[in-house]
Amino acid sequence: MQQSALSEAGQRDLDIVELLQGGRHEAAFERLAERYERKVYRLCCSIMRDPDQAADATQESLLRVWKALPGYDQRASISTWIYTITRNRCLTALERRREHESMSDPEIEQAAEAAGAAASVGTGSHPAQDHSGLLRELVDALPVHYRRALTLFYYEERSVGEVAAMLGQPEGTIKTHLHRARALLLERVRALGLGDVKQWLEEAV
Amino acid sequence: MNRPSDPQGDGELERALDAALARALVAPALPAGFRQQLRAAVARAAGAGASRAQLRAAVEREHAEQLAALRSGYVRLRQRTLGTLVGAAFAAGLLLNFALPWIRAHYGDSGVFALPAIGAAIGVGLSLRAWWQRSSLARLLP
């Protein structure tokens, strides 16, 4: 099902490939931007975790795509190629951000983020009614690979294949990350001692 | 309370979690005007390797697009203002239709003329004040 969805996406991009083969780079880019700008932005959001920086990274990524378009050799599908450029752009931007924050070790940063989120969740500083906000904070406190897979999975309407293509990982890995992310989330929701977990989740609107 | 060891409970919990996550994690929307900014950035990037004439043409195109956007906003604003004025005039007419018999009953025929005269005086006063402020005469005074 997901394979067919991906091949469908590949079929859909044939028009872009044809435009490129005809030397119509501007028309190809226009179509490509229309089709992928939202997906690229979502991928940037899941990596950068800041809407403004994600918008900048989206523009930079698509600009790189534009510059590299004449050299596109069809070894990878258009979508894989765009997502690879986007990931690299985001990771470079993240590195730059870390340099600015003088925290070069990603594990330390991640641990600090997780500790901060866990502390804010643990202190009960959030109103009990804001279930959805609390759930988002719990997602934010997940390990980075789980968080990215989980957020993209819901952004992309539960398509494992699309998330795998976006993150450049096998579908099996994404499924494992999703499974572990959900298990960890349930464990953390239970640990909050909110009473009936199912009811609490159903109220998280 | 659901227990971790209860498979049916876990299934229900997972479904509830899935639904809650679908509601909580909504895909973010691209900022407004993103495509225009991207086009401008692409035009600038294309201009970096192009001649001065091509660069000028790209900048002029971008300027013309921005001007067209401003003009369309200005026209919309004028249409809105005109709509408000027409609407207000009709509303005032309607109000007067109901108010005139009441004024005539309470203040007689002179009241019918006095009230519009007061309104006209206020209107003329406001417009004179606006013209005075816009003219350079106001800036010349201490």
XYZ file of C-alpha atoms in Angstrom:
347
model
C 0.000 0.000 0.000
C 2.762 2.423 1.030
C 4.972 1.145 -1.800
C 2.194 1.816 -4.267
C 1.686 5.251 -2.742
C 5.356 6.001 -3.272
C 5.389 4.721 -6.830
C 2.278 6.832 -7.388
C 4.287 9.850 -6.236
C 7.061 8.788 -8.624
C 4.548 8.563 -11.477
C 3.177 11.955 -10.530
C 6.636 13.506 -10.798
C 7.100 12.213 -14.345
C 5.721 15.500 -15.663
C 8.492 17.365 -13.836
C 11.101 15.003 -15.290
C 9.685 15.545 -18.778
C 9.840 19.316 -18.346
C 13.453 19.003 -17.209
C 14.332 16.807 -20.171
C 12.779 19.445 -22.416
C 15.051 22.073 -20.839
C 12.101 23.913 -19.254
C 13.694 24.364 -15.854
C 11.555 27.287 -14.739
C 8.292 25.468 -15.470
C 9.654 22.326 -13.793
C 10.640 24.293 -10.697
C 7.297 26.073 -10.563
C 5.486 22.713 -10.577
C 7.929 21.186 -8.127
C 7.556 24.088 -5.694
C 3.776 23.858 -5.906
C 3.890 20.140 -5.151
C 6.613 20.011 -2.512
C 6.839 23.345 -0.701
C 4.383 22.318 2.029
C 6.037 18.937 2.523
C 9.477 20.531 2.647
C 8.204 23.044 5.209
C 6.771 20.251 7.363
C 10.058 18.368 7.201
C 11.902 21.566 8.161
C 9.456 22.160 11.027
C 9.989 18.654 12.370
C 13.772 19.113 12.317
C 14.130 22.803 13.249
C 11.206 23.025 15.717
C 10.844 26.738 15.030
C 8.380 27.978 12.384
C 10.428 31.041 11.359
C 13.685 29.132 11.062
C 11.808 26.340 9.266
C 10.487 28.876 6.727
C 14.025 30.163 6.144
C 15.328 26.607 5.778
C 12.485 25.802 3.347
C 13.385 28.760 1.171
C 17.092 27.927 1.259
C 16.382 24.264 0.446
C 14.153 25.105 -2.508
C 16.704 27.631 -3.721
C 19.328 24.888 -3.657
C 16.943 22.627 -5.546
C 16.525 25.401 -8.125
C 20.281 25.793 -8.533
C 20.868 22.034 -8.741
C 17.907 21.346 -11.035
C 19.890 21.342 -14.325
C 22.180 18.675 -12.831
C 19.398 16.349 -11.635
C 20.399 12.926 -12.996
C 17.312 10.829 -12.047
C 19.363 8.363 -9.996
C 16.973 9.017 -7.135
C 13.326 10.030 -7.401
C 12.560 13.761 -7.348
C 11.030 13.515 -3.880
C 14.015 11.620 -2.397
C 16.372 14.124 -3.992
C 14.461 17.137 -2.608
C 14.169 15.627 0.880
C 17.904 14.856 0.946
C 18.741 18.453 0.052
C 16.263 19.691 2.672
C 17.624 17.443 5.448
C 21.184 18.519 4.710
C 20.141 22.178 4.709
C 18.305 21.791 8.031
C 21.182 19.926 9.654
C 23.601 22.656 8.551
C 21.228 25.306 9.963
C 20.956 23.321 13.208
C 24.743 23.156 13.453
C 24.912 26.910 12.998
C 22.282 27.362 15.690
C 24.195 25.112 18.076
C 27.338 27.143 17.477
C 25.383 30.265 18.372
C 24.056 28.631 21.502
C 27.583 27.347 22.311
C 26.257 23.852 22.921
C 28.100 21.742 20.399
C 27.122 18.349 21.773
C 23.723 17.274 20.376
C 23.269 14.724 23.156
C 23.685 17.408 25.793
C 21.195 19.648 23.995
C 18.723 16.835 23.634
C 19.128 15.852 27.261
C 18.642 19.487 28.304
C 15.513 19.793 26.181
C 14.095 16.528 27.505
C 14.919 17.466 31.098
C 13.319 20.875 30.649
C 10.172 19.433 29.140
C 9.969 16.670 31.758
C 10.470 19.210 34.545
C 7.742 21.494 33.232
C 5.409 18.505 32.827
C 6.312 17.128 36.241
C 5.740 20.360 38.128
C 2.113 20.381 37.073
C 2.444 23.984 35.946
C -0.057 23.419 33.135
C -3.787 23.685 33.516
C -5.377 20.250 33.550
C -7.736 21.299 30.764
C -4.919 21.926 28.291
C -4.564 18.239 27.479
C -3.539 18.814 23.892
C -0.777 21.232 24.896
C 0.498 18.794 27.495
C 0.475 16.008 24.935
C 2.497 18.178 22.538
C 5.003 18.859 25.308
C 5.309 15.139 25.955
C 5.952 14.633 22.226
C 8.574 17.400 22.345
C 10.311 15.603 25.203
C 10.669 12.368 23.187
C 14.099 11.372 21.825
C 14.761 13.260 18.609
C 14.338 10.294 16.171
C 11.042 9.275 17.723
C 9.760 12.845 17.776
C 10.582 13.514 14.122
C 9.005 10.250 12.943
C 5.897 10.791 15.063
C 5.252 14.430 14.109
C 5.830 13.804 10.398
C 3.621 10.712 10.534
C 0.665 12.828 11.633
C 1.579 15.800 9.416
C 1.594 13.432 6.433
C -1.748 11.840 7.324
C -0.272 8.632 8.699
C 1.822 7.665 5.661
C 4.823 5.618 6.837
C 6.225 5.533 3.284
C 6.218 9.327 2.960
C 7.857 9.751 6.385
C 10.527 7.177 5.457
C 11.256 9.071 2.224
C 11.382 12.390 4.057
C 13.745 11.197 6.758
C 15.786 8.979 4.416
C 15.265 5.852 6.501
C 13.780 2.411 5.787
C 10.071 1.988 6.458
C 10.835 -0.717 9.047
C 12.917 1.765 11.067
C 10.130 4.332 10.940
C 7.591 1.740 12.090
C 9.875 0.793 14.993
C 10.344 4.454 15.938
C 6.594 5.054 15.804
C 5.878 1.992 17.928
C 8.479 2.958 20.543
C 7.389 6.598 20.513
C 3.783 5.646 21.230
C 4.827 3.184 23.947
C 7.010 5.839 25.577
C 4.248 8.425 25.351
C 1.723 6.083 26.976
C 4.240 5.304 29.706
C 4.796 9.023 30.371
C 1.084 9.827 30.297
C 0.498 7.039 32.839
C 3.368 8.361 34.975
C 1.615 11.726 35.236
C -1.058 10.038 37.358
C -3.967 11.663 35.576
C -6.509 9.001 36.480
C -8.296 7.373 33.556
C -5.680 7.623 30.775
C -8.120 6.683 28.004
C -10.575 9.352 29.052
C -7.765 11.899 29.377
C -6.604 11.102 25.844
C -10.122 11.345 24.486
C -10.436 14.785 26.050
C -7.174 15.970 24.461
C -8.717 18.081 21.707
C -7.794 2.528 34.915
C -6.061 0.689 32.105
C -3.194 -1.602 32.982
C -0.114 -2.167 30.786
C -0.662 -5.920 30.945
C -4.192 -5.746 29.619
C -3.927 -6.318 25.832
C -7.456 -5.177 25.034
C -7.022 -2.104 27.231
C -3.718 -1.344 25.524
C -5.381 -1.635 22.118
C -8.040 0.849 23.159
C -5.414 3.118 24.691
C -3.353 3.041 21.514
C -6.386 3.961 19.463
C -7.179 6.803 21.867
C -3.548 7.950 21.736
C -3.570 7.797 17.932
C -6.704 9.940 17.771
C -5.344 12.387 20.372
C -2.056 12.743 18.486
C -3.895 13.298 15.199
C -5.751 16.163 16.871
C -2.702 17.599 18.641
C -0.146 17.361 15.819
C -1.639 19.476 13.074
C 0.511 20.140 10.009
C 1.841 23.709 10.073
C 0.819 26.034 7.241
C 3.390 27.862 5.146
C 3.775 31.554 6.020
C 1.684 33.927 3.877
C 3.466 35.180 0.786
C 6.014 32.370 0.872
C 5.759 31.663 -2.870
C 6.345 35.328 -3.772
C 9.406 35.437 -1.519
C 10.702 32.220 -3.061
C 10.202 33.602 -6.585
C 12.043 36.768 -5.620
C 14.891 34.736 -4.112
C 15.073 32.572 -7.240
C 15.101 35.691 -9.423
C 17.935 37.128 -7.333
C 19.848 33.836 -7.500
C 19.322 33.663 -11.246
C 20.464 37.270 -11.504
C 23.757 36.545 -9.759
C 25.105 34.889 -12.883
C 23.207 37.030 -15.348
C 24.017 40.297 -17.045
C 23.159 43.690 -15.588
C 20.226 44.037 -18.012
C 18.741 40.682 -16.939
C 19.182 41.588 -13.291
C 17.460 44.918 -13.895
C 14.571 43.160 -15.662
C 14.161 40.712 -12.765
C 14.197 43.492 -10.167
C 11.710 45.520 -12.221
C 9.431 42.494 -12.517
C 9.579 41.970 -8.757
C 8.877 45.685 -8.206
C 5.929 45.572 -10.631
C 4.480 42.545 -8.809
C 4.771 44.302 -5.449
C 3.217 47.473 -6.914
C 0.332 45.470 -8.385
C -0.268 43.843 -4.993
C -0.261 47.273 -3.306
C -2.629 48.700 -5.943
C -5.085 45.845 -5.569
C -5.030 46.395 -1.797
C -5.621 50.125 -2.312
C -8.554 49.492 -4.677
C -10.049 47.045 -2.172
C -9.680 49.674 0.556
C -11.381 52.356 -1.595
C -14.211 49.987 -2.461
C -14.651 49.228 1.223
C -14.706 52.939 2.080
C -17.248 53.644 -0.669
C -19.388 50.726 0.540
C -19.258 52.066 4.094
C -20.274 55.572 2.956
C -23.187 54.324 0.857
C -24.316 52.024 3.660
C -24.033 54.823 6.226
C -26.037 57.213 3.988
C -28.855 54.722 3.604
C -28.806 53.949 7.331
C -28.963 57.684 8.120
C -31.886 58.098 5.709
C -33.715 55.227 7.337
C -33.068 56.639 10.797
C -34.294 60.073 9.706
C -37.452 58.525 8.321
C -38.331 57.304 11.815
C -36.884 60.294 13.699
C -38.593 63.114 11.772
C -42.170 62.433 12.933
C -40.923 62.218 16.520
C -38.965 65.502 16.252
C -41.923 67.249 14.654
C -44.218 65.995 17.427
C -41.865 67.199 20.204
C -40.210 70.332 18.787
C -42.559 71.447 16.043
C -41.603 72.387 12.481
C -38.531 74.401 13.573
C -37.011 71.252 15.108
C -37.113 69.539 11.726
C -34.806 72.234 10.321
C -32.696 72.799 13.435
C -31.461 69.205 13.741
C -30.119 68.868 10.164
C -28.604 72.357 10.525
C -26.698 71.255 13.642
C -25.556 68.102 11.825
C -24.439 70.110 8.799
C -22.537 72.548 11.030
C -20.695 69.655 12.744
C -19.871 68.083 9.356
C -18.587 71.352 7.885
C -16.577 71.986 11.049
C -14.928 68.560 10.892
C -14.050 68.876 7.213
C -12.653 72.402 7.706
C -10.504 71.111 10.573
C -9.216 68.282 8.371
C -8.368 70.660 5.532
C -6.701 73.058 7.947
C -4.502 70.280 9.352
C -3.530 69.110 5.853
C -2.678 72.581 4.610
C 0.727 74.114 5.208
C -0.888 77.071 7.005
C -1.214 75.052 10.205
C 2.548 74.361 10.206
C 3.363 78.057 9.798
C 1.498 79.027 12.955
C 3.308 78.864 16.323
